[in-house]
Tab-separated table of C-alpha atoms in Angstrom:
chain	number	residue	atom	x	y	z
A	1	MET	CA	-16.023	-77.372	-25.996
A	2	ILE	CA	-15.878	-76.054	-29.545
A	3	GLY	CA	-19.162	-77.410	-30.866
A	4	TRP	CA	-21.883	-80.024	-31.119
A	5	ALA	CA	-23.531	-81.602	-34.156
A	6	GLY	CA	-26.666	-83.613	-34.766
A	7	SER	CA	-26.901	-87.231	-35.867
A	8	ASN	CA	-27.230	-86.216	-39.525
A	9	ARG	CA	-23.496	-85.494	-39.650
A	10	ASP	CA	-20.772	-88.010	-40.367
A	11	GLU	CA	-17.861	-85.597	-40.771
A	12	LEU	CA	-16.727	-82.210	-39.554
A	13	ALA	CA	-13.789	-79.845	-39.976
A	14	VAL	CA	-12.229	-77.321	-37.624
A	15	SER	CA	-9.552	-74.735	-38.367
A	16	GLU	CA	-8.515	-71.332	-37.097
A	17	ALA	CA	-10.379	-69.511	-39.862
A	18	VAL	CA	-13.508	-71.596	-40.414
A	19	ALA	CA	-15.337	-74.622	-39.013
A	20	SER	CA	-18.306	-76.833	-39.825
A	21	PRO	CA	-21.755	-75.482	-38.858
A	22	GLY	CA	-22.294	-75.758	-35.131
A	23	PHE	CA	-18.583	-75.510	-34.352
A	24	ALA	CA	-16.406	-72.530	-33.495
A	25	PRO	CA	-13.218	-71.890	-35.465
A	26	ALA	CA	-10.245	-72.867	-33.327
A	27	PRO	CA	-6.552	-73.464	-33.986
A	28	PRO	CA	-5.614	-77.163	-33.766
A	29	ALA	CA	-3.671	-76.764	-30.528
A	30	ALA	CA	-1.330	-79.504	-29.389
A	31	GLY	CA	-2.619	-81.672	-26.579
A	32	GLN	CA	-5.395	-84.138	-25.876
A	33	TRP	CA	-8.688	-83.643	-27.720
A	34	GLN	CA	-11.830	-85.547	-26.786
A	35	ILE	CA	-14.662	-86.595	-29.085
A	36	LEU	CA	-17.991	-87.412	-27.473
A	37	LEU	CA	-20.272	-89.525	-29.662
A	38	GLY	CA	-23.839	-90.241	-28.654
A	39	ALA	CA	-24.962	-93.756	-29.601
A	40	TYR	CA	-28.759	-94.169	-29.730
A	41	HIS	CA	-30.766	-97.419	-30.097
A	42	VAL	CA	-27.676	-99.611	-29.833
A	43	ALA	CA	-28.072	-103.379	-30.267
A	44	LYS	CA	-27.285	-105.613	-27.296
A	45	LYS	CA	-24.059	-106.757	-28.914
A	46	GLY	CA	-22.875	-103.164	-28.947
A	47	CYS	CA	-21.326	-101.250	-31.818
A	48	THR	CA	-17.915	-100.365	-33.156
A	49	VAL	CA	-16.982	-96.787	-33.956
A	50	GLN	CA	-14.007	-95.738	-36.065
A	51	TYR	CA	-12.676	-92.205	-36.325
A	52	HIS	CA	-10.672	-91.100	-39.355
A	53	ILE	CA	-8.731	-87.968	-38.506
A	54	VAL	CA	-7.057	-86.036	-41.310
A	55	PHE	CA	-4.586	-83.206	-40.718
A	56	GLU	CA	-3.835	-80.682	-43.429
A	57	LYS	CA	-0.141	-79.902	-43.125
A	58	LYS	CA	1.012	-76.334	-43.510
A	59	GLU	CA	3.420	-75.415	-46.275
A	60	LEU	CA	4.598	-72.087	-47.603
A	61	ARG	CA	2.593	-70.792	-50.527
A	62	ILE	CA	1.338	-67.504	-51.930
A	63	PHE	CA	-2.054	-66.211	-50.811
A	64	LYS	CA	-3.674	-63.426	-52.820
A	65	GLY	CA	-5.987	-60.863	-51.302
A	66	ASP	CA	-6.807	-57.303	-50.332
A	67	THR	CA	-5.770	-55.358	-47.241
A	68	HIS	CA	-7.950	-52.252	-47.725
A	69	THR	CA	-11.701	-52.365	-48.476
A	70	HIS	CA	-14.848	-50.523	-47.404
A	71	THR	CA	-18.448	-51.659	-46.992
A	72	ASN	CA	-21.686	-49.736	-46.562
A	73	GLY	CA	-20.710	-49.530	-42.903
A	74	SER	CA	-18.752	-46.434	-43.916
A	75	ASP	CA	-18.650	-45.087	-47.479
A	76	GLY	CA	-18.760	-48.261	-49.580
A	77	VAL	CA	-21.862	-49.508	-51.363
A	78	PHE	CA	-21.785	-53.256	-50.635
A	79	THR	CA	-22.676	-54.985	-47.385
A	80	PRO	CA	-19.891	-57.030	-45.791
A	81	LYS	CA	-21.570	-60.212	-47.005
A	82	GLU	CA	-21.866	-58.887	-50.570
A	83	LEU	CA	-18.242	-57.766	-50.589
A	84	THR	CA	-16.990	-61.119	-49.352
A	85	GLN	CA	-19.096	-62.845	-52.009
A	86	ILE	CA	-17.419	-60.692	-54.669
A	87	ALA	CA	-14.013	-61.629	-53.264
A	88	GLY	CA	-15.020	-65.284	-53.264
A	89	ARG	CA	-16.063	-65.160	-56.911
A	90	MET	CA	-12.687	-63.581	-57.695
A	91	ARG	CA	-11.062	-66.565	-55.956
A	92	LEU	CA	-9.161	-64.419	-53.503
A	93	ASP	CA	-7.624	-66.213	-50.552
A	94	TYR	CA	-8.128	-63.488	-47.962
A	95	LEU	CA	-9.851	-60.141	-47.444
A	96	PHE	CA	-9.609	-57.432	-44.788
A	97	LEU	CA	-12.714	-55.335	-44.060
A	98	THR	CA	-11.448	-51.870	-43.055
A	99	ASP	CA	-14.298	-49.402	-42.707
A	100	HIS	CA	-13.565	-45.826	-41.644
A	101	ASN	CA	-13.548	-45.455	-37.836
A	102	ASN	CA	-15.889	-48.437	-37.581
A	103	GLU	CA	-15.629	-51.886	-36.034
A	104	VAL	CA	-19.176	-53.160	-36.629
A	105	GLN	CA	-18.128	-55.007	-39.798
A	106	ASN	CA	-15.890	-57.175	-37.614
A	107	GLU	CA	-18.686	-58.581	-35.462
A	108	THR	CA	-19.952	-61.253	-37.888
A	109	PRO	CA	-17.732	-64.082	-39.203
A	110	TYR	CA	-17.686	-64.198	-43.006
A	111	SER	CA	-14.877	-66.673	-43.699
A	112	THR	CA	-15.585	-69.666	-45.930
A	113	ASP	CA	-13.682	-72.794	-46.867
A	114	THR	CA	-11.889	-70.834	-49.597
A	115	LEU	CA	-11.784	-67.239	-48.292
A	116	THR	CA	-10.354	-65.988	-44.992
A	117	VAL	CA	-12.043	-62.738	-43.959
A	118	LEU	CA	-10.029	-60.770	-41.424
A	119	PRO	CA	-11.080	-57.866	-39.204
A	120	GLY	CA	-9.781	-54.364	-39.674
A	121	THR	CA	-10.497	-50.665	-39.290
A	122	GLU	CA	-9.193	-47.588	-41.064
A	123	TRP	CA	-8.640	-44.887	-38.483
A	124	THR	CA	-9.639	-41.766	-40.367
A	125	ASN	CA	-8.631	-38.191	-39.654
A	126	TYR	CA	-8.568	-35.162	-41.952
A	127	ARG	CA	-4.769	-35.266	-41.650
A	128	GLY	CA	-4.220	-38.925	-42.396
A	129	HIS	CA	-5.542	-42.485	-42.462
A	130	ALA	CA	-4.097	-45.553	-40.727
A	131	GLY	CA	-5.158	-49.141	-41.275
A	132	MET	CA	-5.453	-51.280	-38.155
A	133	LEU	CA	-5.411	-54.883	-39.253
A	134	GLY	CA	-6.106	-58.232	-37.671
A	135	ILE	CA	-8.199	-57.542	-34.569
A	136	ARG	CA	-11.867	-56.711	-34.076
A	137	HIS	CA	-11.526	-53.771	-31.681
A	138	PRO	CA	-8.336	-51.752	-32.202
A	139	LEU	CA	-9.826	-48.376	-31.265
A	140	ARG	CA	-10.377	-46.899	-27.843
A	141	ASP	CA	-10.994	-43.438	-29.303
A	142	ILE	CA	-11.053	-41.902	-32.783
A	143	ILE	CA	-10.607	-38.203	-31.965
A	144	ALA	CA	-7.118	-36.715	-32.174
A	145	ASN	CA	-6.110	-33.073	-32.503
A	146	SER	CA	-2.402	-33.372	-31.793
A	147	GLY	CA	0.522	-35.594	-32.608
A	148	GLU	CA	0.572	-36.984	-29.081
A	149	GLU	CA	-3.086	-37.965	-29.290
A	150	VAL	CA	-2.371	-39.711	-32.600
A	151	ARG	CA	0.562	-41.503	-30.995
A	152	GLU	CA	-1.686	-42.753	-28.217
A	153	ILE	CA	-4.314	-44.045	-30.672
A	154	LEU	CA	-1.692	-45.935	-32.683
A	155	GLN	CA	0.040	-47.315	-29.590
A	156	ILE	CA	-3.212	-48.602	-28.126
A	157	ALA	CA	-4.026	-50.363	-31.407
A	158	GLN	CA	-0.600	-52.019	-31.404
A	159	GLU	CA	-0.902	-53.022	-27.749
A	160	ARG	CA	-4.206	-54.685	-28.552
A	161	GLY	CA	-2.495	-56.704	-31.284
A	162	ALA	CA	-3.305	-54.764	-34.447
A	163	LEU	CA	-0.943	-54.239	-37.343
A	164	VAL	CA	-0.808	-50.469	-37.855
A	165	CYS	CA	-0.361	-49.384	-41.463
A	166	LEU	CA	0.017	-45.812	-42.734
A	167	ASN	CA	-2.337	-45.734	-45.708
A	168	HIS	CA	-1.645	-43.748	-48.918
A	169	PRO	CA	0.698	-41.385	-47.006
A	170	PHE	CA	1.446	-39.168	-50.033
A	171	CYS	CA	-2.130	-38.790	-51.268
A	172	PRO	CA	-2.696	-35.076	-52.106
A	173	PHE	CA	-6.129	-35.137	-50.455
A	174	CYS	CA	-5.859	-37.459	-47.457
A	175	GLY	CA	-2.142	-38.082	-47.047
A	176	TRP	CA	-0.331	-38.632	-43.755
A	177	LYS	CA	0.421	-35.204	-42.231
A	178	PHE	CA	1.456	-36.340	-38.744
A	179	GLY	CA	5.008	-37.316	-39.707
A	180	PHE	CA	6.696	-40.696	-39.613
A	181	ASP	CA	8.081	-40.444	-36.079
A	182	LEU	CA	5.089	-42.345	-34.739
A	183	PRO	CA	4.439	-46.029	-33.967
A	184	TYR	CA	3.482	-48.036	-37.060
A	185	ASP	CA	4.281	-51.475	-38.465
A	186	LEU	CA	4.018	-51.080	-42.223
A	187	VAL	CA	3.142	-48.699	-45.031
A	188	GLU	CA	0.677	-48.949	-47.897
A	189	VAL	CA	2.984	-47.944	-50.747
A	190	TRP	CA	0.456	-48.489	-53.543
A	191	ASN	CA	-3.203	-47.567	-53.272
A	192	GLY	CA	-5.795	-48.342	-55.927
A	193	GLY	CA	-7.831	-45.221	-55.268
A	194	ILE	CA	-5.245	-42.516	-55.945
A	195	GLY	CA	-3.125	-41.468	-58.891
A	196	ALA	CA	0.185	-42.987	-59.899
A	197	GLU	CA	2.129	-39.837	-58.984
A	198	ALA	CA	1.282	-40.105	-55.280
A	199	ASN	CA	2.033	-43.831	-55.266
A	200	LEU	CA	5.387	-43.269	-56.961
A	201	LYS	CA	6.267	-40.635	-54.345
A	202	CYS	CA	5.585	-43.223	-51.674
A	203	LEU	CA	7.712	-45.818	-53.434
A	204	HIS	CA	10.558	-43.289	-53.694
A	205	TRP	CA	10.242	-42.490	-49.979
A	206	TRP	CA	10.307	-46.198	-49.115
A	207	ASP	CA	13.394	-46.721	-51.276
A	208	GLU	CA	15.156	-43.903	-49.428
A	209	GLU	CA	14.237	-45.489	-46.096
A	210	LEU	CA	15.695	-48.803	-47.261
A	211	ARG	CA	18.910	-47.018	-48.233
A	212	LYS	CA	19.097	-45.692	-44.668
A	213	GLY	CA	19.027	-49.266	-43.399
A	214	LYS	CA	15.409	-49.299	-42.290
A	215	ARG	CA	13.289	-52.354	-43.024
A	216	ILE	CA	9.656	-51.307	-43.348
A	217	PRO	CA	7.158	-53.941	-44.555
A	218	VAL	CA	4.855	-52.671	-47.290
A	219	ILE	CA	1.495	-53.635	-48.744
A	220	GLY	CA	-0.788	-52.506	-51.544
A	221	GLY	CA	-4.525	-52.085	-51.064
A	222	SER	CA	-7.358	-51.429	-53.475
A	223	ASP	CA	-9.194	-48.993	-51.160
A	224	PHE	CA	-12.277	-50.546	-52.738
A	225	HIS	CA	-15.636	-48.797	-52.310
A	226	ARG	CA	-17.661	-49.763	-55.387
A	227	LEU	CA	-17.301	-51.467	-58.754
A	228	GLU	CA	-16.028	-48.953	-61.296
A	229	PRO	CA	-13.813	-49.113	-64.396
A	230	GLY	CA	-10.375	-50.009	-63.096
A	231	ARG	CA	-11.604	-50.409	-59.493
A	232	ILE	CA	-12.015	-53.941	-58.191
A	233	PRO	CA	-10.904	-55.692	-54.992
A	234	ALA	CA	-7.251	-56.758	-54.886
A	235	PHE	CA	-6.184	-54.204	-57.485
A	236	PRO	CA	-3.432	-53.839	-56.426
A	237	CYS	CA	-3.043	-57.227	-54.787
A	238	THR	CA	-0.879	-58.008	-51.773
A	239	ASN	CA	0.537	-61.507	-52.206
A	240	VAL	CA	1.372	-63.008	-48.825
A	241	ILE	CA	3.860	-65.851	-48.437
A	242	ALA	CA	2.612	-67.852	-45.460
A	243	PRO	CA	2.282	-71.464	-44.280
A	244	SER	CA	-1.526	-71.213	-44.376
A	245	LYS	CA	-4.310	-68.678	-44.777
A	246	ALA	CA	-5.215	-68.899	-41.104
A	247	PRO	CA	-5.510	-65.364	-39.691
A	248	SER	CA	-2.500	-65.735	-37.396
A	249	ASP	CA	-0.273	-66.989	-40.224
A	250	LEU	CA	-1.334	-64.206	-42.598
A	251	ILE	CA	-0.846	-61.502	-39.958
A	252	GLN	CA	2.569	-62.804	-38.951
A	253	ALA	CA	3.733	-63.003	-42.569
A	254	ILE	CA	2.603	-59.441	-43.312
A	255	ARG	CA	4.250	-58.205	-40.109
A	256	GLN	CA	7.529	-59.834	-41.133
A	257	GLY	CA	7.402	-58.389	-44.646
A	258	HIS	CA	6.808	-61.733	-46.347
A	259	SER	CA	4.682	-60.256	-49.112
A	260	PHE	CA	4.872	-58.549	-52.475
A	261	ILE	CA	2.522	-56.387	-54.537
A	262	THR	CA	1.122	-57.031	-58.001
């Protein structure tokens, strides 16, 4: 059972990302679905009920959003609800909440009819940051003092289903110092919180990796903490080409490199 509604309702909607009040979001899985309708004070001659079922077909399109944001659950200033409201007013299609070493922001659903809010965490160490995108609980531990301990943290996140992203790896203050011979799925090549020089170094590194025959998906994240001149969510913006803005479709598209940065 995915939900129950009162008699004041004559329509409802269910999708993977969001559902009508009283119903749990659920993917429209193939198979037999059952609708139970309670009929109260029915005349002796009975009654006729008609259901009108509408499916929204998926089709490839571009979804705009942000893969790297922080709330007051770490070092941002806005609550998760306030941040998602800002993203909604900006007409973004999706938003990842990625607080430092924190998963609490993932406990409450914030998606709306127009905005898909996805879970995330930024694993944070003094020698590098890694985004863990798409699942509520990617972390078993946050402490690492060696490369092998870092490897274990990243592997566990991947095994749990997270996309692991090396964030701002060439930042002069919090760049990635553990090397690239570790498990990861993608790289944040442009970060809105650091200078252009560090971002250009990352782009140059990525270009060299492509020349070696490697295919590394990339994203750009705002690293948003607060509203400042030149600092807003989705600046830069990762544009994802996906059949829908359902979480599974967005995650799969990012994993496959079906995105570009503006």
